[in-house]
C-alpha positions as CSV (number, residue, x, y, z in Angstrom):
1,X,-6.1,15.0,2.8
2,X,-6.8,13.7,-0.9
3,X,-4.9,10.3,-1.6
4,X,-5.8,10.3,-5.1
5,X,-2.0,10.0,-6.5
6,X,-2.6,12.5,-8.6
7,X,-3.0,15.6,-6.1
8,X,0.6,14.5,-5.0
9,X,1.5,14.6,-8.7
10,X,-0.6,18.0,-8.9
11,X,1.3,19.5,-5.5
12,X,4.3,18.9,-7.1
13,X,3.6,20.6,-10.7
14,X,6.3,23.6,-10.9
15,X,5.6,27.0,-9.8
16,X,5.9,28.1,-13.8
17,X,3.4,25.9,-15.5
18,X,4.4,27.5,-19.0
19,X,7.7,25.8,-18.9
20,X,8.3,21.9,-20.5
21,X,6.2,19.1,-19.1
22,X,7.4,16.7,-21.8
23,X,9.3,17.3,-25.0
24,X,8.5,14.3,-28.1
25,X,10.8,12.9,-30.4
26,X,9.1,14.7,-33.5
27,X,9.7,18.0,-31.9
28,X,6.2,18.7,-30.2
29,X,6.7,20.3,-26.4
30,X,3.5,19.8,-23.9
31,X,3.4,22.3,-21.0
32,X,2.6,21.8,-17.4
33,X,-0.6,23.5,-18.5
34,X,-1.0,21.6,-21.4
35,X,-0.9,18.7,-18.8
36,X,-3.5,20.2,-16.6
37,X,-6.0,20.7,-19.3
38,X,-5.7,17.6,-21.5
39,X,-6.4,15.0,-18.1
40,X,-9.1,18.0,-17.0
41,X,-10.9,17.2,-20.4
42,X,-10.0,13.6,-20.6
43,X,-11.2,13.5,-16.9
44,X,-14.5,15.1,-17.7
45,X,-15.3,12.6,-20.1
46,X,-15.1,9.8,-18.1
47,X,-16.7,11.2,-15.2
48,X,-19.8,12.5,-18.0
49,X,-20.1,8.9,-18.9
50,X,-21.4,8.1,-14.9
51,X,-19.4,5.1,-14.0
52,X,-20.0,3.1,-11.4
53,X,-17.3,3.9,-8.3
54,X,-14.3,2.0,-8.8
55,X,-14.7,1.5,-12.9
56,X,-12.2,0.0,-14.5
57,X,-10.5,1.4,-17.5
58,X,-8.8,-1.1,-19.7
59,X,-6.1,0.7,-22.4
60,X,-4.3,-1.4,-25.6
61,X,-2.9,2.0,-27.5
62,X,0.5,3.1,-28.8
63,X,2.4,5.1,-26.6
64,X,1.7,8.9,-26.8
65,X,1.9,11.7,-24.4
66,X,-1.9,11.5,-24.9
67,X,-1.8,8.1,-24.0
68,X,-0.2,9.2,-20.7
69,X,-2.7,11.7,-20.1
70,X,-4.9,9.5,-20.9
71,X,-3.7,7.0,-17.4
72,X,-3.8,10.7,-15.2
73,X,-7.1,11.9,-16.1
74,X,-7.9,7.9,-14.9
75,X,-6.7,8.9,-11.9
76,X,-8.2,11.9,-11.5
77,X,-11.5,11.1,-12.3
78,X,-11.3,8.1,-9.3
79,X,-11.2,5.5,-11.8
80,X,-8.7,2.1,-12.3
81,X,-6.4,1.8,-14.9
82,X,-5.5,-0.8,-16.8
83,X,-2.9,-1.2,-19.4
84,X,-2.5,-3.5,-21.9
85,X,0.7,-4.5,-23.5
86,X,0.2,-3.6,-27.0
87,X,1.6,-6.7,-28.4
88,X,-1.4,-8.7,-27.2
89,X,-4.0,-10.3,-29.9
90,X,-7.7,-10.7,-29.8
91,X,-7.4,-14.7,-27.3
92,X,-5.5,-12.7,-24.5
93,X,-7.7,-9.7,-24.6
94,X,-10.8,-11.6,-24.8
95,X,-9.6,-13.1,-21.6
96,X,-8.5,-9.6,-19.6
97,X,-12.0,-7.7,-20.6
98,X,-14.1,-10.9,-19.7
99,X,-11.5,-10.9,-15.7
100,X,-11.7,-7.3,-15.5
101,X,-15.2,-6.6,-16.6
102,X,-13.5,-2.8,-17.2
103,X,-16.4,0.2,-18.5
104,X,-14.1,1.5,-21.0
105,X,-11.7,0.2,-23.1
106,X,-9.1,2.2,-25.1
107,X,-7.8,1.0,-28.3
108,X,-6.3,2.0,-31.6
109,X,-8.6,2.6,-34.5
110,X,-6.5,-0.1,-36.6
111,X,-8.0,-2.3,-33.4
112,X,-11.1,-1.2,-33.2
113,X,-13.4,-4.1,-35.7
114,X,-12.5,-6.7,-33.1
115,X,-11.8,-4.9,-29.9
116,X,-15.3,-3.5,-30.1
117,X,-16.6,-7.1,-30.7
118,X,-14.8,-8.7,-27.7
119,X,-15.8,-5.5,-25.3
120,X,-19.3,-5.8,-26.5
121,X,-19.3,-9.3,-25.9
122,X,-18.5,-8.7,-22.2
123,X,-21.0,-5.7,-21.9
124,X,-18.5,-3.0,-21.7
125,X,-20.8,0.1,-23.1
126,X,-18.1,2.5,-23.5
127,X,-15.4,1.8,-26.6
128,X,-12.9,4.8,-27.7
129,X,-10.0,4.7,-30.1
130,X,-6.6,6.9,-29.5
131,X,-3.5,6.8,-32.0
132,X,0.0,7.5,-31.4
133,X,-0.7,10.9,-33.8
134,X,-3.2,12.5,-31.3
135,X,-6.4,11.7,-33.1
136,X,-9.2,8.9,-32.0
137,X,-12.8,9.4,-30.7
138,X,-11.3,9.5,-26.7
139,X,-9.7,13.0,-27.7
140,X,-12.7,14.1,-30.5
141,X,-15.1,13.6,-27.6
142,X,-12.7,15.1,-24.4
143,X,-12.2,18.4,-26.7
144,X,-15.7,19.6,-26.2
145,X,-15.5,19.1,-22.3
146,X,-13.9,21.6,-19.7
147,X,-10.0,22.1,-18.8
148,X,-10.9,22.4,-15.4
149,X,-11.3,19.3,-13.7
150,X,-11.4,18.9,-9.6
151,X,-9.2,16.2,-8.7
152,X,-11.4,13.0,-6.9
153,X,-11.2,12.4,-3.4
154,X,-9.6,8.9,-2.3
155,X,-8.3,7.1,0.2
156,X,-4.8,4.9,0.8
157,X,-6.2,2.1,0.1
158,X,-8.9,3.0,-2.7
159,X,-7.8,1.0,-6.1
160,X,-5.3,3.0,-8.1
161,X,-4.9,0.2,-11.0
162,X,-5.2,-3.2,-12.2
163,X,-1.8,-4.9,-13.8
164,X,-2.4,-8.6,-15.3
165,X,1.0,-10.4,-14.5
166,X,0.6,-14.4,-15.4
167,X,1.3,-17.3,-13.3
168,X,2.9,-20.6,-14.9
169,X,-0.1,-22.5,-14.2
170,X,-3.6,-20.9,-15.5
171,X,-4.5,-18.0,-16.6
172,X,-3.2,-14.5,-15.9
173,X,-3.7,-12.6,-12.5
174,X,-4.9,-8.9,-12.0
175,X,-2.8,-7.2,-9.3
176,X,-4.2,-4.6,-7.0
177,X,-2.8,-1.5,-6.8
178,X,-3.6,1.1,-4.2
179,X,-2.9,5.0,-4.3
180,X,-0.8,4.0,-1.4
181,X,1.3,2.0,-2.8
182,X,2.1,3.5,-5.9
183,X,2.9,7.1,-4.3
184,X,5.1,5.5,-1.2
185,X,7.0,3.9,-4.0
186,X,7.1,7.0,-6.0
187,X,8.8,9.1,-3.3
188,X,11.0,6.4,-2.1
189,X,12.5,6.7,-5.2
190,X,12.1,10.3,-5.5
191,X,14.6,10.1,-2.4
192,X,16.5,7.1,-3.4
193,X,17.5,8.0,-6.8
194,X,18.2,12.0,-6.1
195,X,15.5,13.0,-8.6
196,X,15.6,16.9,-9.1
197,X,13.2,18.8,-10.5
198,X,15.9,20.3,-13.5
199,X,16.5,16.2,-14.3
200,X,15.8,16.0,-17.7
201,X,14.1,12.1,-18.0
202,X,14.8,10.2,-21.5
203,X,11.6,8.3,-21.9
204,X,12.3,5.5,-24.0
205,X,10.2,2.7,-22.3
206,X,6.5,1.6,-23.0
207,X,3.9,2.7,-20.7
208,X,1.6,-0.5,-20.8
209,X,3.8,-1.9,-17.4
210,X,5.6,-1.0,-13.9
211,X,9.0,0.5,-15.8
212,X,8.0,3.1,-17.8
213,X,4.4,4.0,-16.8
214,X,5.3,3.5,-12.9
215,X,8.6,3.9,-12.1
216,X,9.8,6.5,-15.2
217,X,7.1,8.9,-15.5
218,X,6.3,8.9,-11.6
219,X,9.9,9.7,-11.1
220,X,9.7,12.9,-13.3
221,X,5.9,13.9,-12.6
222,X,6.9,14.0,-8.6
223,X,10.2,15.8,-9.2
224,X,8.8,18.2,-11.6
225,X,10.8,16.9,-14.2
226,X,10.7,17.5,-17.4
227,X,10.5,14.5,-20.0
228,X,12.0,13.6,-23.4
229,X,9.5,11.4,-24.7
230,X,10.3,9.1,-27.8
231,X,7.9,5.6,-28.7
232,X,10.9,3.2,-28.2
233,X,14.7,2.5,-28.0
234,X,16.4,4.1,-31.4
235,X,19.5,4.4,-30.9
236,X,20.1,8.1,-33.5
237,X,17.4,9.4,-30.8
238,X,20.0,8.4,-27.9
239,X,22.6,10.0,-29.3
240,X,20.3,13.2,-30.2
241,X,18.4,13.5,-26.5
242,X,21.1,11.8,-24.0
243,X,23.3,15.3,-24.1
244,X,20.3,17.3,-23.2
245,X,19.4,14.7,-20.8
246,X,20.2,13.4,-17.1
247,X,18.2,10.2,-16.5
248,X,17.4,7.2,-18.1
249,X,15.8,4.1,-17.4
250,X,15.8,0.9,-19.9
251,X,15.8,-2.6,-19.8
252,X,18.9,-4.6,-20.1
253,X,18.4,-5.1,-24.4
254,X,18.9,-1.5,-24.0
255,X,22.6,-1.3,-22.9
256,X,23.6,-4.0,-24.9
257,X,22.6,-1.9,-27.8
258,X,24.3,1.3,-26.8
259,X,27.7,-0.5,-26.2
260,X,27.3,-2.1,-29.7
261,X,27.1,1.5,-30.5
262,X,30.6,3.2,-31.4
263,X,29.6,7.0,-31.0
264,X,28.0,6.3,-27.9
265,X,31.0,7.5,-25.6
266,X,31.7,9.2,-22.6
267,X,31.4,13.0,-24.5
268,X,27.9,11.9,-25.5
269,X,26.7,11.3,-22.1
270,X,28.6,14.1,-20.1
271,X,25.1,15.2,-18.8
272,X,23.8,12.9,-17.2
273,X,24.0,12.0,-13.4
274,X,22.0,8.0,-13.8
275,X,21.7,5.1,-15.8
276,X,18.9,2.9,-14.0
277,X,18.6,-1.0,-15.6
278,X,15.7,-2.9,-14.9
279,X,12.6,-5.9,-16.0
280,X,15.4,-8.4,-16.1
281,X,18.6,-9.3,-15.2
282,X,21.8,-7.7,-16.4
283,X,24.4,-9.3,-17.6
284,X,28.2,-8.5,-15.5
285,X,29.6,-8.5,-19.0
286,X,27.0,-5.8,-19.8
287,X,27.5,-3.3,-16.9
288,X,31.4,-3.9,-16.7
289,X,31.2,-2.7,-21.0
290,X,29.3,0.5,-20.3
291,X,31.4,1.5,-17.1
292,X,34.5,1.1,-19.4
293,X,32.9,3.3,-22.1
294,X,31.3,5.5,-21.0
295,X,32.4,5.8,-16.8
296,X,28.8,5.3,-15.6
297,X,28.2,2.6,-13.3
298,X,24.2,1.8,-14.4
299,X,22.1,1.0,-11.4
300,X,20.2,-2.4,-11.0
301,X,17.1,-2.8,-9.1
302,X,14.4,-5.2,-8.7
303,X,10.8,-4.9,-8.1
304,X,7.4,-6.5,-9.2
305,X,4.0,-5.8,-10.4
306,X,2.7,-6.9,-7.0
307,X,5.3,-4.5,-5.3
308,X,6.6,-2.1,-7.6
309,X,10.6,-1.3,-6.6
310,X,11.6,-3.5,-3.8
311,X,15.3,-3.1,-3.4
312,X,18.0,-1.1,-5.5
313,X,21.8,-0.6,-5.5
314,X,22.7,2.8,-4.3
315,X,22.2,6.2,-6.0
316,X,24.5,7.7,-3.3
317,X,28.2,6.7,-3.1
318,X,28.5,7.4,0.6
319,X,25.4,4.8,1.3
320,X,27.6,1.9,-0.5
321,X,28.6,0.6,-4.5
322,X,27.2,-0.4,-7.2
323,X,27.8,-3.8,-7.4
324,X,26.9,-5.5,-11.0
325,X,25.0,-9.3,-10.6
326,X,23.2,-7.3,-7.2
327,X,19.8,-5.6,-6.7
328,X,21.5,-4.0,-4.7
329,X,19.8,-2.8,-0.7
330,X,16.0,-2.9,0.4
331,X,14.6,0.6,-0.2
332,X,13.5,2.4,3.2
333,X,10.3,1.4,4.0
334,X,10.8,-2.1,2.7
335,X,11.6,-5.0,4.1
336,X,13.0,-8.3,2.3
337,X,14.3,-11.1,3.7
338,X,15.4,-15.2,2.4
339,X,13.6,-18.0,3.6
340,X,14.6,-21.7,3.4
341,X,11.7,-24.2,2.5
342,X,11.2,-24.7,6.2
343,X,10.1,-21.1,7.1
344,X,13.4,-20.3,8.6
345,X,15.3,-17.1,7.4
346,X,18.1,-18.0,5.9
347,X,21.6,-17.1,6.2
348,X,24.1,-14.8,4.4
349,X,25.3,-16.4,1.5
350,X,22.3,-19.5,1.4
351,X,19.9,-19.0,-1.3
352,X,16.6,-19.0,-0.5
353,X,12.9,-17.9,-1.3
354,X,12.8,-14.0,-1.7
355,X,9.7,-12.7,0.5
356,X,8.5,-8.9,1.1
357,X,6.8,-6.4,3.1
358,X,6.2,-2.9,2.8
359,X,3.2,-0.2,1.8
360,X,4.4,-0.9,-2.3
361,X,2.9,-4.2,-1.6
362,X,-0.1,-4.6,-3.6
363,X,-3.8,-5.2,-2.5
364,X,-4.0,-8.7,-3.7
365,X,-5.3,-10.6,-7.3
366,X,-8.6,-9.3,-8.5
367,X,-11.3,-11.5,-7.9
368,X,-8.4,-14.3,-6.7
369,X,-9.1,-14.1,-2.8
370,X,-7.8,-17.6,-2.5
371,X,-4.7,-16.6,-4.5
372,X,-4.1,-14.1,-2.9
373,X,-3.9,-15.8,0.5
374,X,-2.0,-18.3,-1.0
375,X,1.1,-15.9,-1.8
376,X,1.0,-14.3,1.7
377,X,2.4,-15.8,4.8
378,X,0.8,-16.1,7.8
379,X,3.3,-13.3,9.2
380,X,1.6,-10.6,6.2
381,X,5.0,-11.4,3.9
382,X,4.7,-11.8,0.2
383,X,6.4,-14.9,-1.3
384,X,8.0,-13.1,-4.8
385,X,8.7,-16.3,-6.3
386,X,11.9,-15.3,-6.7
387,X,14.8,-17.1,-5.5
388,X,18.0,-15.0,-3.9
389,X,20.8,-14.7,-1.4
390,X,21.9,-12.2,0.9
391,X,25.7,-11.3,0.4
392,X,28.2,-14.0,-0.4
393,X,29.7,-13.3,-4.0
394,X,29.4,-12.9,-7.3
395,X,32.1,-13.5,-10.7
396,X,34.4,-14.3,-7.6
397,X,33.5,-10.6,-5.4
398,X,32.5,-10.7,-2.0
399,X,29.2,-9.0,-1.4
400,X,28.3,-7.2,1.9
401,X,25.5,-9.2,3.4
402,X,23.2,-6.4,3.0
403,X,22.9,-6.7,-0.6
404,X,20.6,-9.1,-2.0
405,X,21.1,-11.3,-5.3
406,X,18.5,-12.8,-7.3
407,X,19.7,-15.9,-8.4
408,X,16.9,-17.9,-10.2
409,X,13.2,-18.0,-10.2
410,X,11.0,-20.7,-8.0
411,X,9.0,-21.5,-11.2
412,X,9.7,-21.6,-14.7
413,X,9.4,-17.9,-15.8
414,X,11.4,-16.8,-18.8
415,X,12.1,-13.0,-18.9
416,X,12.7,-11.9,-22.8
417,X,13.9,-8.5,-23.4
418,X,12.7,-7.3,-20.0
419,X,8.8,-9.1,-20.6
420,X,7.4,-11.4,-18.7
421,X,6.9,-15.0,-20.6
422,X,5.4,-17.6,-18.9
423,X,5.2,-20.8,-20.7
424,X,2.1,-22.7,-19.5
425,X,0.5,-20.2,-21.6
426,X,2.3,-20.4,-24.6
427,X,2.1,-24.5,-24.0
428,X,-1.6,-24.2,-23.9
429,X,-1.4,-23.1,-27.5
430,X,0.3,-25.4,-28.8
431,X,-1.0,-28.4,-27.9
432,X,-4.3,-27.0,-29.3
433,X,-2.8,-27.6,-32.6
434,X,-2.9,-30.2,-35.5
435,X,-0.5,-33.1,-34.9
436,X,1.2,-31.4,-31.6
437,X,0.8,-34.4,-28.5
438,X,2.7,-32.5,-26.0
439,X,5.2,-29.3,-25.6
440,X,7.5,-27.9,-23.4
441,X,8.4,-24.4,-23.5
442,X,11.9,-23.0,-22.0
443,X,13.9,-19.7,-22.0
444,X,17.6,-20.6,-23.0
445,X,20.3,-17.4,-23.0
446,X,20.8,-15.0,-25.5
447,X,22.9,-12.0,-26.3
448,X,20.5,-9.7,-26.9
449,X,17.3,-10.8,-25.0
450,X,18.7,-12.1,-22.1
451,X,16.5,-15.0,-22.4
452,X,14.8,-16.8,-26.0
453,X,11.8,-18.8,-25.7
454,X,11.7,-22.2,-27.0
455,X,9.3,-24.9,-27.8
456,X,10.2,-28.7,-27.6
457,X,7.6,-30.5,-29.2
458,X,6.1,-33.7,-29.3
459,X,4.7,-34.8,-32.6
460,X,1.2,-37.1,-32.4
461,X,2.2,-40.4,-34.3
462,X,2.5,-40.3,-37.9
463,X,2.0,-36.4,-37.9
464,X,4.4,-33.9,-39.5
465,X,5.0,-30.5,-37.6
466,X,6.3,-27.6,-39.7
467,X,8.7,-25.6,-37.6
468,X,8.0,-22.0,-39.6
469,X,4.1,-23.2,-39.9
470,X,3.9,-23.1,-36.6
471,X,5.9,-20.5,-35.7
472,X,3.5,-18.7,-37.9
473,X,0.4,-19.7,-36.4
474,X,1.4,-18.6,-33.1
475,X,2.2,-15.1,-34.3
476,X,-1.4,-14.7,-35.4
477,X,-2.4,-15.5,-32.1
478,X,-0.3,-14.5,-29.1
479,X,2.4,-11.5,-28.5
480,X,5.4,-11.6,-30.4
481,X,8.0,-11.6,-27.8
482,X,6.3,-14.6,-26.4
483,X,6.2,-16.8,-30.0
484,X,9.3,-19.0,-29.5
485,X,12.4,-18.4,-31.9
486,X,13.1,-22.2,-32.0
487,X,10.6,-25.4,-32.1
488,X,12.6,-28.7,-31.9
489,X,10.7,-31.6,-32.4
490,X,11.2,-34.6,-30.3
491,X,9.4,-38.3,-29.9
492,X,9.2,-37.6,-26.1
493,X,9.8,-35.2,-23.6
494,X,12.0,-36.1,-20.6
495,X,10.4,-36.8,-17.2
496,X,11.3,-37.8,-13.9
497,X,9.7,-40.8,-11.9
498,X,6.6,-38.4,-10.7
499,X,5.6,-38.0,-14.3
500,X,7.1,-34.3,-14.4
501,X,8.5,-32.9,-17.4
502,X,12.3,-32.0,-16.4
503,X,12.6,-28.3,-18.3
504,X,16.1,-28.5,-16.5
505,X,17.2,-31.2,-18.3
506,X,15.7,-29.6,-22.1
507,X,17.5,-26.4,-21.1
508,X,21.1,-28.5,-21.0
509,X,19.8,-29.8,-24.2
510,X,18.7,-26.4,-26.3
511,X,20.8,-23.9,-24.4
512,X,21.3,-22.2,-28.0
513,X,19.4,-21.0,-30.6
C-alpha cells in the first residue's frame, strides 16, 4: 500500500470529479479535476528537474489555490515541503535555505532579486516565482508538462515536510514530518470533528503553518469537502460565505473580530454545524460572547508543529462539553499526560509539564539529533514545553479530570495573533544595534492579539535610542507580527542573584501597551 498522503487524499476525491473542489473569494471555482491536473503538471515538473530522493522544497508565496496545489503535487512527486511564513525578510530566510539546503524554492516575483541571491548563495539550482493571481514561472513551466501524474510510492515513515518552529535560545528548528503522522492526524480529526463530505469549509487561514495548511485543508481534502477559499480574515467575506458554509477554523483574533461585528448574528450562521479556535489561547470572555450571539459553542484544541492536534474538546455532545479555558480530551490515538519536575505524573488539579505520545508525533529536528534526544524522554514521550493541569477548574468551574488545561508555557514564548514569537530572536537584533547594551523582550496581554510583544531596553551610556527609529529598523529586517509595539527604555534590566533577567518581574511592570 502507498503511504504517500496524497493517495489517501486521492482515495478520497468524490466519485463526481466535475463538482467544486474549492470555490475563491473573487468568484473562480476549481474542480476535483482541476485538482488532479494542476498537482499532475506541477508534479511533473518537479520530478523533470531529477531531484535527489528526499528534496526539499522550500515555498515563501501568497496564498492561492495554486499555492495549495503547489504543497500536493510536493507530495505527489515524493518530495518535502517546506513553507515559509510570508512575513519573513531576507536574515530569516538566509538562515532556513542555508538549514534546509532545499532544491527549489518558491517565491513571489516581487521577491525574486533577493530570494534568488540567497538560494544561489546556498547552491539551490532550481528558483520559481508563483503569485497570488495564478501567474509565475512554477505555473509557465508546469503548463507544458502532462495532467497525468502517477502518485510516488512511500512509506510511514518517509519525510512528508519540514516546519521551522524556533526555540527561545538559538536559532530556529526544522521539524520532521512523516506521511504517518500527518494522515493519522488527518483522520483522527476526520472522526473527531464529524467531517462530511457536503461540509462546506471557509478557508480563511494562511497555508505557510499546521492550521490552515494541515489541519483545514486536510480536513476537507479527506472528507471530500468542498472549500471556500478567501487570502485572509475579512469580515464582508464572513458575512458573504458563512451562510453557504458549515465549518470554520480561525485563530482566536478571529472571533474577537466577528463579535465586534453587529450583523454577525445567529441568522448569519444558521448553516453551520462547527466553529474550531486554535494557534493560541482563547480568551473565556471570547467564547462566552460568541455563544451568546450567535448559540455556537466554538471548539478549542491544542496541538504543535512537532505533533500536529494533540487533544481537543468534543465535537460530539454525548462524548462530554465544551468547556471554554480547556483543550479539551486527548484525541484517540494519543496519549498526554502532566509531569512534575521529578518525573512523576502528576495529579488532577497540579500543574505540571505537558508530555505526549502518539503516531502525530513528529520524526525529530532536522539535522538536530542531539535536540532531538534532548526533548524526548527516555520512556519515547515528547516534552511540549507546555505547562498544564488535568481537571481542577477554571473562572470558578470544576473540570472533569479528563480534560486538560494549558496554563502557561515552560519558556518564554509569546503567541501574537495565533504566531509563534520567540524573543531570543528578536533580542538578538536588537542588541546588534547602535547604542542598545542589552534588551529584554516580553509578551504582555492585549485585546486583540492575545499577546503584544515588547522590548525593554538598555541604552549604552551616553547613547540616545529612538523608540519609532527602532521600531523601524526592525520592520526592515524581521516579520511584522514579531517587531514589538512598545520599546521602553530603561538604565537596567532586573535580575535575580544568578545573573538572570526576571521577564516575570518586566511583565508586572509593562503589562499594557
Amino acid at each position: 500500500m502507498n503511504a504517500n498522503l496524497f493517495a489517501l487524499f486521492e482515495s478520497r476525491f468524490p466519485a463526481d470529479r466535475t463538482a467544486c473542489c474549492i470555490e475563491t473569494h473573487d468568484g473562480l471555482y476549481y474542480t476535483w479535476d482541476d485538482l488532479d491536473r494542476a498537482t499532475a503538471k506541477i508534479a511533473n515538473l518537479l520530478t523533470a528537474l531529477t531531484l535527489p530522493a528526499g528534496a526539499r522544497v522550500a515555498v515563501q508565496v501568497e496564498k492561492s489555490v495554486e499555492a495549495l496545489c503547489l504543497y500536493l503535487a510536493t507530495l505527489r512527486a515524493g518530495l518535502v515541503y517546506l513553507p515559509l511564513n510570508t512575513a519573513y525578510q531576507e536574515a530569516e530566510i538566509d538562515y532556513f535555505v542555508g538549514d534546509a539546503e532545499p532544491a527549489v524554492v518558491v517565491c513571489s516575483s516581487a521577491n525574486f532579486g533577493w530570494v534568488s541571491k540567497v538560494a544561489f548563495k546556498h547552491n539551490t539550482h532550481h528558483v520559481f516565482t508563483l503569485d497570488e493571481n495564478r501567474t509565475g514561472s512554477l505555473l509557465q513551466r508546469a503548463a507544458m508538462q502532462p495532467d497525468q501524474f502517477t502518485t510516488v510510492a512511500r512509506q510511514d515513515d518517509d519525510l512528508a515536510a519540514i516546519l521551522y518552529t524556533s526555540g527561545t535560545t538559538g536559532r530556529s528548528k526544522g521539524a520532521m514530518l512523516t506521511h504517518r503522522n500527518l494522515a493519522s492526524n488527518a483522520q483522527t480529526l476526520h472522526e473527531a470533528w464529524g467531517w462530511r463530505s457536503d461540509d462546506v469549509l471557509l478557508h480563511m487561514l494562511p497555508i505557510f503553518h499546521v492550521h490552515g495548511l494541515f489541519v483545514a485543508s486536510h480536513g476537507a481534502l479527506l472528507a471530500g469537502a468542498k472549500m471556500i477559499w478567501a487570502p485572509k480574515l475579512d469580515m464582508a467575506q464572513i458575512l458573504k460565505f458563512i451562510p453557504r458554509a458549515t465549518v470554520m477554523m480561525g485563530v482566536p483574533t478571529y472571533y474577537v473580530r466577528m463579535v465586534q461585528e453587529p450583523r454577525f448574528d445567529r441568522e448569519v450562521c444558521a448553516n453551520m454545524r462547527l466553529f474550531v479556535s486554535g494557534s493560541a489561547p482563547l480568551l473565556l470572555e471570547t467564547f462566552d460572547a460568541f455563544r451568546e450571539r450567535t448559540g455556537h459553542t466554538i471548539l478549542e484544541r491544542y496541538g504543535m508543529s512537532e505533533t500536529v492536534m494533540l487533544v481537543s474538546n468534543p465535537y460530539d455532545p454525548a462524548q462530554g462539553e465544551r468547556i471554554g479555558g480547556t483543550v479539551g480530551l486527548p484525541l484517540p490515538g494519543v496519549s498526554v499526560r502532566v509531569m512534575d519536575g521529578e518525573g512523576r505524573a502528576c495529579e488532577p488539579g497540579v500543574i505540571g509539564n505537558v508530555e505526549v505520545k502518539g503516531p502525530n508525533v513528529f520524526k525529530g529536528y532536522w539535522r538536530m539529533p542531539e535536540k532531538t534526544a534532548q526533548e524526548f524522554t527516555a520512556d519515547g514521550w515528547f516534552r511540549t514545553g507546555d505547562v498544564g493541569r488535568f481537571g481542577a477548574e477554571v473562572a470558578g468551574r470544576a473540570v472533569p479530570d479528563s480534560y486538560l488545561t494549558i496554563v502557561g508555557r515552560s519558556k518564554d514564548l509569546i503567541i501574537s495573533g495565533g504566531y509563534n514569537v520567540y524573543p531570543k530572536e528578536i533580542e538578538s537584533f536588537i542588541d546588534e544595534m547602535p547604542g542598545v547594551a542589552e534588551s529584554a523582550v516580553i509578551g504582555v496581554p492585549h485585546a486583540d492579539f492575545g499577546e503584544a510583544v515588547v522590548a525593554v531596553v538598555v541604552r549604552k551610556p551616553g547613547a540616545e535610542i529612538d523608540e519609532a527609529g527602532l521600531i523601524g529598523t526592525l520592520k526592515g529586517r524581521i516579520a511584522n507580527f514579531k517587531v514589538p509595539k512598545r520599546v521602553h527604555v530603561v538604565e537596567e534590566l532586573p535580575r535575580n542573584t544568578m545573573g538572570k533577567v526576571q521577564k516575570n518581574v518586566l511583565r508586572e511592570q509593562y503589562n499594557t501597551l
